[in-house]
mmCIF file of C-alpha atoms in Angstrom:
data_model
loop_
_atom_site.group_PDB
_atom_site.id
_atom_site.type_symbol
_atom_site.label_atom_id
_atom_site.label_comp_id
_atom_site.label_asym_id
_atom_site.label_seq_id
_atom_site.Cartn_x
_atom_site.Cartn_y
_atom_site.Cartn_z
ATOM 1 C CA UNK A 1 2.396 -16.758 -3.134
ATOM 2 C CA UNK A 2 -1.291 -17.563 -3.274
ATOM 3 C CA UNK A 3 -3.409 -16.446 -6.230
ATOM 4 C CA UNK A 4 -7.198 -16.304 -6.178
ATOM 5 C CA UNK A 5 -8.716 -16.450 -9.655
ATOM 6 C CA UNK A 6 -12.460 -15.655 -9.514
ATOM 7 C CA UNK A 7 -15.077 -18.069 -10.744
ATOM 8 C CA UNK A 8 -16.587 -15.456 -13.052
ATOM 9 C CA UNK A 9 -13.299 -14.211 -14.484
ATOM 10 C CA UNK A 10 -13.704 -11.931 -17.473
ATOM 11 C CA UNK A 11 -10.449 -10.770 -18.999
ATOM 12 C CA UNK A 12 -8.751 -8.432 -18.841
ATOM 13 C CA UNK A 13 -9.468 -8.523 -15.107
ATOM 14 C CA UNK A 14 -8.345 -6.104 -12.400
ATOM 15 C CA UNK A 15 -5.580 -7.356 -10.104
ATOM 16 C CA UNK A 16 -5.377 -6.652 -6.366
ATOM 17 C CA UNK A 17 -2.122 -7.444 -4.560
ATOM 18 C CA UNK A 18 -2.883 -7.989 -0.852
ATOM 19 C CA UNK A 19 0.278 -7.895 1.281
ATOM 20 C CA UNK A 20 0.264 -9.424 4.771
ATOM 21 C CA UNK A 21 1.716 -8.165 8.055
ATOM 22 C CA UNK A 22 4.635 -9.489 10.141
ATOM 23 C CA UNK A 23 3.938 -12.894 11.727
ATOM 24 C CA UNK A 24 1.543 -13.359 8.855
ATOM 25 C CA UNK A 25 1.369 -15.361 5.642
ATOM 26 C CA UNK A 26 -0.309 -15.334 2.257
ATOM 27 C CA UNK A 27 -2.792 -18.010 3.317
ATOM 28 C CA UNK A 28 -3.397 -16.305 6.659
ATOM 29 C CA UNK A 29 -4.096 -12.901 5.121
ATOM 30 C CA UNK A 30 -6.445 -14.449 2.579
ATOM 31 C CA UNK A 31 -8.510 -15.720 5.515
ATOM 32 C CA UNK A 32 -8.253 -12.578 7.651
ATOM 33 C CA UNK A 33 -9.523 -10.313 4.884
ATOM 34 C CA UNK A 34 -12.534 -10.437 2.567
ATOM 35 C CA UNK A 35 -10.719 -9.892 -0.733
ATOM 36 C CA UNK A 36 -10.976 -13.560 -1.653
ATOM 37 C CA UNK A 37 -14.774 -13.708 -1.503
ATOM 38 C CA UNK A 38 -15.097 -10.244 -3.044
ATOM 39 C CA UNK A 39 -12.964 -11.424 -5.975
ATOM 40 C CA UNK A 40 -15.664 -13.934 -6.874
ATOM 41 C CA UNK A 41 -18.344 -11.280 -6.518
ATOM 42 C CA UNK A 42 -16.646 -8.612 -8.617
ATOM 43 C CA UNK A 43 -14.412 -10.657 -10.908
ATOM 44 C CA UNK A 44 -10.910 -9.517 -10.001
ATOM 45 C CA UNK A 45 -7.719 -11.501 -9.438
ATOM 46 C CA UNK A 46 -6.097 -11.401 -5.985
ATOM 47 C CA UNK A 47 -2.406 -12.057 -5.410
ATOM 48 C CA UNK A 48 -1.351 -12.790 -1.832
ATOM 49 C CA UNK A 49 2.473 -12.575 -1.681
ATOM 50 C CA UNK A 50 4.221 -14.591 1.026
ATOM 51 C CA UNK A 51 7.214 -13.185 2.904
ATOM 52 C CA UNK A 52 10.320 -15.346 2.707
ATOM 53 C CA UNK A 53 11.517 -14.270 6.174
ATOM 54 C CA UNK A 54 11.018 -16.525 9.190
ATOM 55 C CA UNK A 55 9.089 -13.773 10.997
ATOM 56 C CA UNK A 56 6.790 -13.057 8.092
ATOM 57 C CA UNK A 57 8.029 -9.492 7.558
ATOM 58 C CA UNK A 58 8.704 -8.044 4.125
ATOM 59 C CA UNK A 59 11.967 -6.317 3.218
ATOM 60 C CA UNK A 60 11.254 -2.606 3.431
ATOM 61 C CA UNK A 61 14.729 -1.662 4.670
ATOM 62 C CA UNK A 62 17.199 -2.410 1.868
ATOM 63 C CA UNK A 63 18.156 -0.084 -0.942
ATOM 64 C CA UNK A 64 17.466 -2.905 -3.412
ATOM 65 C CA UNK A 65 13.767 -3.001 -2.638
ATOM 66 C CA UNK A 66 13.559 0.816 -2.908
ATOM 67 C CA UNK A 67 14.827 0.867 -6.487
ATOM 68 C CA UNK A 68 12.807 0.233 -9.624
ATOM 69 C CA UNK A 69 13.976 -3.165 -10.926
ATOM 70 C CA UNK A 70 16.583 -3.193 -8.159
ATOM 71 C CA UNK A 71 15.618 -6.540 -6.673
ATOM 72 C CA UNK A 72 14.268 -7.258 -3.210
ATOM 73 C CA UNK A 73 10.721 -8.120 -2.234
ATOM 74 C CA UNK A 74 9.239 -5.239 -4.220
ATOM 75 C CA UNK A 75 10.510 -6.598 -7.533
ATOM 76 C CA UNK A 76 9.501 -10.133 -6.548
ATOM 77 C CA UNK A 77 5.932 -8.915 -6.030
ATOM 78 C CA UNK A 78 5.966 -7.049 -9.340
ATOM 79 C CA UNK A 79 7.080 -10.267 -11.032
ATOM 80 C CA UNK A 80 4.007 -11.951 -9.521
ATOM 81 C CA UNK A 81 1.862 -9.264 -11.125
ATOM 82 C CA UNK A 82 3.481 -9.846 -14.510
ATOM 83 C CA UNK A 83 2.837 -13.577 -14.115
ATOM 84 C CA UNK A 84 -0.848 -12.972 -13.348
ATOM 85 C CA UNK A 85 -1.169 -10.710 -16.377
ATOM 86 C CA UNK A 86 0.384 -13.303 -18.686
ATOM 87 C CA UNK A 87 -1.152 -16.470 -17.215
ATOM 88 C CA UNK A 88 -4.599 -15.362 -16.049
ATOM 89 C CA UNK A 89 -5.428 -12.398 -18.268
ATOM 90 C CA UNK A 90 -4.953 -9.637 -15.716
ATOM 91 C CA UNK A 91 -5.397 -6.062 -16.857
ATOM 92 C CA UNK A 92 -2.025 -4.237 -16.752
ATOM 93 C CA UNK A 93 -3.859 -0.901 -16.515
ATOM 94 C CA UNK A 94 -5.834 -1.919 -13.427
ATOM 95 C CA UNK A 95 -3.310 -3.257 -10.910
ATOM 96 C CA UNK A 96 -3.755 -2.243 -7.269
ATOM 97 C CA UNK A 97 -2.098 -3.010 -3.951
ATOM 98 C CA UNK A 98 -3.274 -3.058 -0.343
ATOM 99 C CA UNK A 99 -1.420 -4.038 2.806
ATOM 100 C CA UNK A 100 -1.385 -4.058 6.591
ATOM 101 C CA UNK A 101 1.594 -3.085 8.802
ATOM 102 C CA UNK A 102 4.628 -4.633 7.046
ATOM 103 C CA UNK A 103 2.349 -5.049 4.047
ATOM 104 C CA UNK A 104 1.331 -1.401 4.330
ATOM 105 C CA UNK A 105 4.983 -0.374 4.317
ATOM 106 C CA UNK A 106 5.496 -2.537 1.233
ATOM 107 C CA UNK A 107 2.423 -1.002 -0.415
ATOM 108 C CA UNK A 108 3.991 2.445 -0.054
ATOM 109 C CA UNK A 109 7.241 1.117 -1.530
ATOM 110 C CA UNK A 110 5.456 -0.581 -4.434
ATOM 111 C CA UNK A 111 3.563 2.520 -5.533
ATOM 112 C CA UNK A 112 6.737 4.606 -5.128
ATOM 113 C CA UNK A 113 9.193 2.328 -6.962
ATOM 114 C CA UNK A 114 6.742 0.940 -9.534
ATOM 115 C CA UNK A 115 4.353 3.746 -10.518
ATOM 116 C CA UNK A 116 4.281 2.219 -14.001
ATOM 117 C CA UNK A 117 2.766 -0.996 -12.613
ATOM 118 C CA UNK A 118 0.251 0.113 -9.955
ATOM 119 C CA UNK A 119 -2.741 2.398 -10.457
ATOM 120 C CA UNK A 120 -3.582 2.855 -6.759
ATOM 121 C CA UNK A 121 -2.813 1.626 -3.260
ATOM 122 C CA UNK A 122 -4.482 1.382 0.143
ATOM 123 C CA UNK A 123 -2.320 1.501 3.273
ATOM 124 C CA UNK A 124 -3.321 0.230 6.718
ATOM 125 C CA UNK A 125 -1.018 1.396 9.511
ATOM 126 C CA UNK A 126 2.235 1.849 7.618
ATOM 127 C CA UNK A 127 5.090 4.325 7.267
ATOM 128 C CA UNK A 128 6.288 6.597 4.444
ATOM 129 C CA UNK A 129 8.079 4.995 1.515
ATOM 130 C CA UNK A 130 11.781 4.986 2.334
ATOM 131 C CA UNK A 131 11.281 5.694 6.043
ATOM 132 C CA UNK A 132 12.426 2.214 7.114
ATOM 133 C CA UNK A 133 15.748 2.390 5.302
ATOM 134 C CA UNK A 134 18.542 0.689 7.278
ATOM 135 C CA UNK A 135 22.175 1.232 6.319
ATOM 136 C CA UNK A 136 23.766 -2.022 5.217
ATOM 137 C CA UNK A 137 20.490 -3.963 5.091
ATOM 138 C CA UNK A 138 20.326 -6.524 2.314
ATOM 139 C CA UNK A 139 17.314 -7.817 0.434
ATOM 140 C CA UNK A 140 17.846 -11.426 1.559
ATOM 141 C CA UNK A 141 18.717 -11.065 5.242
ATOM 142 C CA UNK A 142 16.480 -12.776 7.794
ATOM 143 C CA UNK A 143 14.968 -11.024 9.623
ATOM 144 C CA UNK A 144 14.762 -7.955 7.383
ATOM 145 C CA UNK A 145 16.226 -4.699 8.662
ATOM 146 C CA UNK A 146 14.255 -2.858 11.339
ATOM 147 C CA UNK A 147 14.276 0.883 11.991
ATOM 148 C CA UNK A 148 13.276 1.806 15.535
ATOM 149 C CA UNK A 149 13.359 5.527 14.731
ATOM 150 C CA UNK A 150 10.901 5.090 11.876
ATOM 151 C CA UNK A 151 8.645 2.715 13.799
ATOM 152 C CA UNK A 152 8.560 5.174 16.697
ATOM 153 C CA UNK A 153 7.557 8.059 14.426
ATOM 154 C CA UNK A 154 10.852 9.894 14.901
ATOM 155 C CA UNK A 155 11.834 10.161 11.218
ATOM 156 C CA UNK A 156 10.476 13.620 10.512
ATOM 157 C CA UNK A 157 11.229 15.245 7.151
ATOM 158 C CA UNK A 158 9.910 18.068 5.046
ATOM 159 C CA UNK A 159 7.366 17.253 2.372
ATOM 160 C CA UNK A 160 10.021 17.998 -0.261
ATOM 161 C CA UNK A 161 12.498 15.595 1.339
ATOM 162 C CA UNK A 162 9.932 12.809 1.462
ATOM 163 C CA UNK A 163 8.875 13.515 -2.103
ATOM 164 C CA UNK A 164 12.479 13.403 -3.269
ATOM 165 C CA UNK A 165 12.839 9.965 -1.673
ATOM 166 C CA UNK A 166 9.911 8.701 -3.729
ATOM 167 C CA UNK A 167 11.118 10.298 -6.943
ATOM 168 C CA UNK A 168 14.560 8.803 -6.365
ATOM 169 C CA UNK A 169 13.142 5.286 -6.405
ATOM 170 C CA UNK A 170 12.460 5.564 -10.133
ATOM 171 C CA UNK A 171 14.617 8.399 -11.456
ATOM 172 C CA UNK A 172 13.362 10.002 -14.636
ATOM 173 C CA UNK A 173 9.829 8.662 -14.349
ATOM 174 C CA UNK A 174 7.382 11.276 -15.644
ATOM 175 C CA UNK A 175 4.193 9.267 -15.998
ATOM 176 C CA UNK A 176 1.021 9.107 -13.938
ATOM 177 C CA UNK A 177 1.475 8.367 -10.243
ATOM 178 C CA UNK A 178 -0.704 5.826 -8.388
ATOM 179 C CA UNK A 179 -3.487 7.231 -6.229
ATOM 180 C CA UNK A 180 -3.274 6.491 -2.502
ATOM 181 C CA UNK A 181 -5.612 5.885 0.434
ATOM 182 C CA UNK A 182 -4.030 5.845 3.919
ATOM 183 C CA UNK A 183 -5.453 4.630 7.261
ATOM 184 C CA UNK A 184 -3.762 5.040 10.655
ATOM 185 C CA UNK A 185 -4.828 4.755 14.282
ATOM 186 C CA UNK A 186 -3.969 7.437 16.823
ATOM 187 C CA UNK A 187 -3.190 4.782 19.469
ATOM 188 C CA UNK A 188 -0.791 2.776 17.290
ATOM 189 C CA UNK A 189 2.151 1.740 19.498
ATOM 190 C CA UNK A 190 3.930 -0.391 16.848
ATOM 191 C CA UNK A 191 4.207 2.043 13.933
ATOM 192 C CA UNK A 192 3.382 5.207 15.802
ATOM 193 C CA UNK A 193 0.871 7.814 14.739
ATOM 194 C CA UNK A 194 3.343 10.524 13.557
ATOM 195 C CA UNK A 195 3.955 8.230 10.571
ATOM 196 C CA UNK A 196 0.462 9.092 9.351
ATOM 197 C CA UNK A 197 1.266 12.778 8.943
ATOM 198 C CA UNK A 198 4.623 11.969 7.372
ATOM 199 C CA UNK A 199 2.940 9.747 4.769
ATOM 200 C CA UNK A 200 0.486 12.494 3.893
ATOM 201 C CA UNK A 201 3.347 15.003 3.612
ATOM 202 C CA UNK A 202 5.221 12.620 1.340
ATOM 203 C CA UNK A 203 2.446 11.887 -1.097
ATOM 204 C CA UNK A 204 0.927 15.363 -1.174
ATOM 205 C CA UNK A 205 4.350 16.564 -2.319
ATOM 206 C CA UNK A 206 4.650 13.824 -4.941
ATOM 207 C CA UNK A 207 1.195 14.729 -6.283
ATOM 208 C CA UNK A 208 1.779 18.465 -5.976
ATOM 209 C CA UNK A 209 -1.284 18.899 -3.746
ATOM 210 C CA UNK A 210 -1.400 21.865 -1.389
ATOM 211 C CA UNK A 211 -5.020 21.988 -0.200
ATOM 212 C CA UNK A 212 -7.060 19.537 1.857
ATOM 213 C CA UNK A 213 -10.516 19.235 3.414
ATOM 214 C CA UNK A 214 -11.350 17.352 6.632
ATOM 215 C CA UNK A 215 -14.602 15.618 7.503
ATOM 216 C CA UNK A 216 -15.116 14.159 10.969
ATOM 217 C CA UNK A 217 -16.850 10.869 11.792
ATOM 218 C CA UNK A 218 -16.279 9.608 8.267
ATOM 219 C CA UNK A 219 -16.681 6.801 7.252
ATOM 220 C CA UNK A 220 -17.592 5.956 10.852
ATOM 221 C CA UNK A 221 -17.563 7.448 14.332
ATOM 222 C CA UNK A 222 -14.098 8.504 15.464
ATOM 223 C CA UNK A 223 -12.562 8.541 11.988
ATOM 224 C CA UNK A 224 -11.505 11.801 10.332
ATOM 225 C CA UNK A 225 -11.297 11.804 6.550
ATOM 226 C CA UNK A 226 -8.898 14.140 4.747
ATOM 227 C CA UNK A 227 -9.227 14.613 0.988
ATOM 228 C CA UNK A 228 -6.342 16.332 -0.774
ATOM 229 C CA UNK A 229 -6.917 18.416 -3.893
ATOM 230 C CA UNK A 230 -9.858 17.790 -6.171
ATOM 231 C CA UNK A 231 -12.230 14.857 -6.198
ATOM 232 C CA UNK A 232 -14.195 12.680 -3.814
ATOM 233 C CA UNK A 233 -13.279 9.888 -1.408
ATOM 234 C CA UNK A 234 -13.218 7.473 -4.341
ATOM 235 C CA UNK A 235 -11.666 9.683 -7.034
ATOM 236 C CA UNK A 236 -9.127 11.960 -5.312
ATOM 237 C CA UNK A 237 -5.409 11.321 -5.690
ATOM 238 C CA UNK A 238 -4.810 11.207 -1.943
ATOM 239 C CA UNK A 239 -7.224 10.402 0.877
ATOM 240 C CA UNK A 240 -6.342 9.889 4.541
ATOM 241 C CA UNK A 241 -8.275 8.388 7.447
ATOM 242 C CA UNK A 242 -7.211 9.055 11.039
ATOM 243 C CA UNK A 243 -8.833 6.567 13.419
ATOM 244 C CA UNK A 244 -9.203 7.983 16.937
ATOM 245 C CA UNK A 245 -8.222 5.535 19.684
ATOM 246 C CA UNK A 246 -7.459 2.709 17.240
ATOM 247 C CA UNK A 247 -4.233 0.781 17.773
ATOM 248 C CA UNK A 248 -2.170 -1.418 15.485
ATOM 249 C CA UNK A 249 -3.625 -1.948 13.087
ATOM 250 C CA UNK A 250 -6.703 -0.275 11.631
ATOM 251 C CA UNK A 251 -9.331 -2.886 10.669
ATOM 252 C CA UNK A 252 -9.612 -3.590 6.980
ATOM 253 C CA UNK A 253 -12.238 -1.643 5.035
ATOM 254 C CA UNK A 254 -12.364 -3.834 1.957
ATOM 255 C CA UNK A 255 -15.415 -2.220 0.355
ATOM 256 C CA UNK A 256 -13.735 1.181 0.603
ATOM 257 C CA UNK A 257 -10.589 -0.220 -0.979
ATOM 258 C CA UNK A 258 -12.462 -1.636 -3.956
ATOM 259 C CA UNK A 259 -14.413 1.607 -4.404
ATOM 260 C CA UNK A 260 -11.193 3.625 -4.280
ATOM 261 C CA UNK A 261 -9.660 1.279 -6.869
ATOM 262 C CA UNK A 262 -12.680 1.812 -9.123
ATOM 263 C CA UNK A 263 -13.554 -1.889 -9.121
ATOM 264 C CA UNK A 264 -17.019 -1.462 -7.603
ATOM 265 C CA UNK A 265 -18.073 2.012 -8.712
#
């Protein structure tokens, strides 16, 4: 784990958990992305978790990591958040998560299994929460379980089935759900593009959203923005971005993440 505490920290401060991709690391992701420098500018704490697997992938396959307080990498990351709240004065009401690839998959799991911890998430080239489940996978195996069918976009479910998977990660939870922003490239050959639609099906069901509006070439040429339900790109519960011709993975849009989290607007 690597924690960036801003120079101008004013408590209670927002917390952003930035989760790296496979073959990545906490230190590597802190250099690849701009969250570290933006933390100094806007006064938020950044936690960069580090995968314990030799390949740098997070456990998004075991039943332990899918369950609230069930163990696995998801609970380990939540424990990091609790540490930052206690030690550095983080704001428990303003905790957010963002991730790329394996980190994007973990971001979906975190907001699904710990809706009481996270207020919003931003996903770059991931899969639906629960999609990567592998029978018999354990939280400590190295490498973590891998689902070819999910990676290849072959795990197709109804919106209700996906929503039930999320609700089953924290049975009985009736509180506010984290808002979500999802990016995916149409040319993704690692976590294939059908996973984008499945994520939107999953979360629109969880939020109970049935209407959506598309806007082309937003926020840039070739991207199509989809806003579900009420609100704007920075206030809606669910916003998707399909990136035409973009592979794995979609480049980070840090300023959009911070605006969506409410840190900069």
